[in-house]
Short mmCIF file of C-alpha atoms in Angstrom, two decimals:
data_model
loop_
_atom_site.label_atom_id
_atom_site.label_comp_id
_atom_site.label_asym_id
_atom_site.label_seq_id
_atom_site.Cartn_x
_atom_site.Cartn_y
_atom_site.Cartn_z
CA UNK A 1 115.34 121.12 99.34
CA UNK A 2 112.31 122.48 101.19
CA UNK A 3 111.57 121.09 104.67
CA UNK A 4 108.66 122.03 106.95
CA UNK A 5 107.39 121.26 110.44
CA UNK A 6 104.46 119.30 109.04
CA UNK A 7 106.64 117.37 106.56
CA UNK A 8 107.26 118.03 102.87
CA UNK A 9 107.82 115.52 100.07
CA UNK A 10 111.19 115.62 98.35
CA UNK A 11 111.05 117.53 95.07
CA UNK A 12 112.25 116.07 92.83
CA UNK A 13 111.85 112.59 94.28
CA UNK A 14 114.34 109.78 93.86
CA UNK A 15 113.50 106.77 91.70
CA UNK A 16 115.77 103.77 91.16
CA UNK A 17 115.79 100.54 89.19
CA UNK A 18 117.78 97.61 90.47
CA UNK A 19 119.28 94.61 88.71
CA UNK A 20 121.49 91.74 89.83
CA UNK A 21 119.36 90.50 92.74
CA UNK A 22 118.59 86.86 93.42
CA UNK A 23 115.06 86.52 91.95
CA UNK A 24 114.01 84.12 94.71
CA UNK A 25 115.51 85.96 97.68
CA UNK A 26 113.46 88.42 99.76
CA UNK A 27 114.76 91.98 100.22
CA UNK A 28 113.94 95.20 102.01
CA UNK A 29 114.57 98.49 100.20
CA UNK A 30 115.11 101.52 102.43
CA UNK A 31 116.45 105.06 102.36
CA UNK A 32 118.11 107.23 104.93
CA UNK A 33 119.61 110.71 104.60
CA UNK A 34 122.90 111.50 106.29
CA UNK A 35 124.89 114.73 106.80
CA UNK A 36 127.62 115.44 104.25
CA UNK A 37 129.78 117.23 106.81
CA UNK A 38 129.65 118.86 110.25
CA UNK A 39 128.94 122.38 108.96
CA UNK A 40 126.01 124.75 108.89
CA UNK A 41 125.58 126.96 105.81
CA UNK A 42 124.14 130.32 104.81
CA UNK A 43 123.35 131.72 101.39
CA UNK A 44 125.22 134.89 100.39
CA UNK A 45 122.95 136.78 98.01
CA UNK A 46 125.43 139.25 96.56
CA UNK A 47 127.72 136.43 95.40
CA UNK A 48 125.01 133.77 94.91
CA UNK A 49 127.02 131.22 96.88
CA UNK A 50 126.59 128.99 99.88
CA UNK A 51 129.13 129.71 102.61
CA UNK A 52 130.00 127.91 105.83
CA UNK A 53 128.30 129.67 108.74
CA UNK A 54 129.56 127.56 111.63
CA UNK A 55 129.41 124.10 113.10
CA UNK A 56 126.45 121.81 112.45
CA UNK A 57 123.58 121.64 114.91
CA UNK A 58 123.33 118.69 117.27
CA UNK A 59 122.49 115.34 115.61
CA UNK A 60 118.83 114.59 115.02
CA UNK A 61 117.09 111.29 115.88
CA UNK A 62 117.85 108.62 113.25
CA UNK A 63 115.06 107.96 110.77
CA UNK A 64 114.81 105.41 107.97
CA UNK A 65 112.19 105.30 105.23
CA UNK A 66 111.36 101.65 104.52
CA UNK A 67 109.78 101.26 101.10
CA UNK A 68 106.14 100.20 101.61
CA UNK A 69 106.53 97.26 99.19
CA UNK A 70 109.15 95.70 101.49
CA UNK A 71 109.88 92.89 101.85
CA UNK A 72 109.57 91.57 98.30
CA UNK A 73 111.38 89.10 96.09
CA UNK A 74 114.35 90.12 93.99
CA UNK A 75 112.26 89.36 90.92
CA UNK A 76 109.59 91.84 92.07
CA UNK A 77 112.08 94.63 92.79
CA UNK A 78 113.91 94.17 89.48
CA UNK A 79 110.83 94.44 87.30
CA UNK A 80 109.59 97.73 88.72
CA UNK A 81 110.78 101.28 89.15
CA UNK A 82 111.27 101.88 92.87
CA UNK A 83 110.02 105.33 93.77
CA UNK A 84 110.60 107.23 97.00
CA UNK A 85 108.05 109.92 96.13
CA UNK A 86 106.15 109.44 99.40
CA UNK A 87 109.17 110.13 101.59
CA UNK A 88 108.74 113.35 103.58
CA UNK A 89 111.27 115.66 105.20
CA UNK A 90 110.71 117.66 108.37
CA UNK A 91 112.66 119.93 110.72
CA UNK A 92 110.45 118.95 113.66
CA UNK A 93 112.65 116.98 116.05
CA UNK A 94 109.53 115.82 117.92
CA UNK A 95 107.93 114.41 114.75
CA UNK A 96 105.86 111.30 115.40
CA UNK A 97 104.75 110.70 111.79
CA UNK A 98 107.84 108.78 110.69
CA UNK A 99 109.21 111.59 108.50
CA UNK A 100 112.96 111.99 107.96
CA UNK A 101 114.19 114.64 110.43
CA UNK A 102 116.77 117.14 109.13
CA UNK A 103 118.19 120.51 110.16
CA UNK A 104 117.66 123.51 107.91
CA UNK A 105 120.75 125.04 106.21
CA UNK A 106 122.71 121.77 106.31
CA UNK A 107 123.96 119.54 103.48
CA UNK A 108 122.69 115.98 103.20
CA UNK A 109 123.24 112.84 101.14
CA UNK A 110 120.41 110.35 100.46
CA UNK A 111 121.40 106.67 100.60
CA UNK A 112 119.50 103.70 99.16
CA UNK A 113 119.87 100.43 101.07
CA UNK A 114 119.23 96.93 99.75
CA UNK A 115 118.85 94.51 102.67
CA UNK A 116 118.36 90.77 102.53
CA UNK A 117 115.33 89.80 104.59
CA UNK A 118 117.31 87.48 106.83
CA UNK A 119 119.61 90.42 107.66
CA UNK A 120 116.80 92.88 108.31
CA UNK A 121 115.59 91.72 111.74
CA UNK A 122 116.84 94.97 113.30
CA UNK A 123 115.50 97.23 110.54
CA UNK A 124 113.34 99.98 112.05
CA UNK A 125 112.12 103.44 110.98
CA UNK A 126 113.59 104.92 114.17
CA UNK A 127 116.96 103.13 114.25
CA UNK A 128 120.07 103.37 112.06
CA UNK A 129 120.14 100.98 109.10
CA UNK A 130 121.80 97.71 110.14
CA UNK A 131 125.20 96.99 108.63
CA UNK A 132 127.12 93.87 107.75
CA UNK A 133 126.73 90.91 105.43
CA UNK A 134 123.65 91.03 103.24
CA UNK A 135 123.30 94.83 103.41
CA UNK A 136 124.40 97.08 100.56
CA UNK A 137 124.21 100.89 100.48
CA UNK A 138 124.29 103.19 97.44
CA UNK A 139 124.78 106.94 97.33
CA UNK A 140 125.08 109.29 94.38
CA UNK A 141 127.07 112.53 94.78
CA UNK A 142 124.76 114.44 92.46
CA UNK A 143 121.84 113.90 94.87
CA UNK A 144 123.44 115.95 97.67
CA UNK A 145 121.14 118.81 98.68
CA UNK A 146 120.96 121.72 101.11
CA UNK A 147 117.87 121.96 103.30
CA UNK A 148 115.93 125.23 103.48
CA UNK A 149 112.58 126.42 104.74
CA UNK A 150 112.30 128.78 101.77
CA UNK A 151 114.18 128.84 98.45
CA UNK A 152 117.25 131.07 98.65
CA UNK A 153 117.93 131.41 94.94
CA UNK A 154 115.46 132.64 92.33
CA UNK A 155 117.21 130.55 89.68
CA UNK A 156 116.39 127.38 91.63
CA UNK A 157 112.81 128.57 91.99
CA UNK A 158 112.65 129.17 88.24
CA UNK A 159 114.31 125.84 87.46
CA UNK A 160 111.78 123.87 89.47
CA UNK A 161 108.93 125.74 87.82
CA UNK A 162 110.32 125.35 84.29
CA UNK A 163 111.07 121.63 84.69
CA UNK A 164 107.71 120.69 86.17
CA UNK A 165 105.14 119.79 83.49
CA UNK A 166 102.33 120.82 85.85
CA UNK A 167 103.69 124.34 86.38
CA UNK A 168 101.98 125.94 83.40
CA UNK A 169 100.27 128.42 85.73
CA UNK A 170 103.64 129.75 86.85
CA UNK A 171 104.87 130.11 83.28
CA UNK A 172 101.76 132.09 82.34
CA UNK A 173 102.83 135.53 83.57
CA UNK A 174 99.53 137.09 82.57
CA UNK A 175 97.44 135.21 85.11
CA UNK A 176 97.28 135.07 88.87
CA UNK A 177 98.26 131.59 90.03
CA UNK A 178 98.91 129.70 93.24
CA UNK A 179 102.23 130.14 95.02
CA UNK A 180 105.33 128.02 94.69
CA UNK A 181 104.70 126.27 98.00
CA UNK A 182 101.34 124.98 96.76
CA UNK A 183 102.96 123.70 93.58
CA UNK A 184 105.65 121.79 95.45
CA UNK A 185 103.04 120.29 97.78
CA UNK A 186 100.95 119.08 94.83
CA UNK A 187 103.78 117.70 92.71
CA UNK A 188 102.85 114.06 93.48
CA UNK A 189 101.38 113.74 90.00
CA UNK A 190 104.74 114.59 88.44
CA UNK A 191 106.83 111.59 87.44
CA UNK A 192 110.46 112.22 88.42
CA UNK A 193 113.37 111.01 86.34
CA UNK A 194 114.43 107.37 86.37
CA UNK A 195 117.65 106.27 87.99
CA UNK A 196 119.01 102.78 87.54
CA UNK A 197 121.59 101.18 89.81
CA UNK A 198 123.24 97.79 89.59
CA UNK A 199 125.61 96.28 92.08
CA UNK A 200 127.72 93.32 93.06
CA UNK A 201 129.26 91.62 96.07
CA UNK A 202 126.10 90.95 98.03
CA UNK A 203 126.74 87.44 99.40
CA UNK A 204 125.10 84.74 97.35
CA UNK A 205 124.67 86.92 94.27
CA UNK A 206 126.91 86.51 91.20
CA UNK A 207 129.19 89.48 90.59
CA UNK A 208 128.11 91.88 87.89
CA UNK A 209 129.51 95.07 86.53
CA UNK A 210 127.75 98.36 87.21
CA UNK A 211 125.60 99.32 84.27
CA UNK A 212 123.49 102.29 83.24
CA UNK A 213 123.12 104.50 86.26
CA UNK A 214 120.48 107.06 85.24
CA UNK A 215 120.47 110.44 86.86
CA UNK A 216 119.99 114.13 86.32
CA UNK A 217 122.98 114.82 84.10
CA UNK A 218 125.45 113.04 81.84
CA UNK A 219 128.65 112.41 83.73
CA UNK A 220 132.04 111.15 82.51
CA UNK A 221 133.02 107.55 83.12
CA UNK A 222 134.40 106.93 86.59
CA UNK A 223 135.39 103.65 88.22
CA UNK A 224 132.74 101.11 87.22
CA UNK A 225 130.20 103.78 86.35
CA UNK A 226 129.29 103.63 82.71
CA UNK A 227 126.77 106.37 82.13
CA UNK A 228 124.40 108.74 83.81
CA UNK A 229 121.59 110.26 81.83
CA UNK A 230 119.03 112.82 82.74
CA UNK A 231 115.64 114.17 82.52
CA UNK A 232 114.79 116.65 85.30
#
């Protein structure tokens, strides 16, 4: 995942659809991105693999992306696709634009948080997400990514070009087109794949089984997970 000093949108972006909320209750929807481990990585070209290169850099200031539609009723959240396509990543530890701050060459896991309004008094873009009753977090292992300032693998470069419907210029080898960085910056018109999550055990909400989690690939059944479908 590309990160820059000025801030770069996630590509592809994460989109979720939620069910099982109380239609009349107010909720915040937020995302944070946390380290997977305490390691720093490097890409080994001759073997096309990521290898551990040492201990992780010092922790960065906590940042939380609060969805701009927050707070909204459960009914509102459940009838729309919730997109995080405006979330930006940066490696500038002095960032004052509210972007998510990450270290390059580290592995990270995005987390989606559903927070009842009455439990969100301490919710802030510059503080850790509050925990406790009325707060539920979701993470998907297939969304783990490694941060870079430039793509390390030509196959990933090719994959992002081939899967983007607005990358025709890159696929036309006979013409001189803009660089990959410009494409990634302008991808906002691309509609990323839909993910659906359902959950239970938020106080005051009837229990439901997990249903239809949509993602980038089809995965086997595991725990309460029924299916994951894709469309990069």
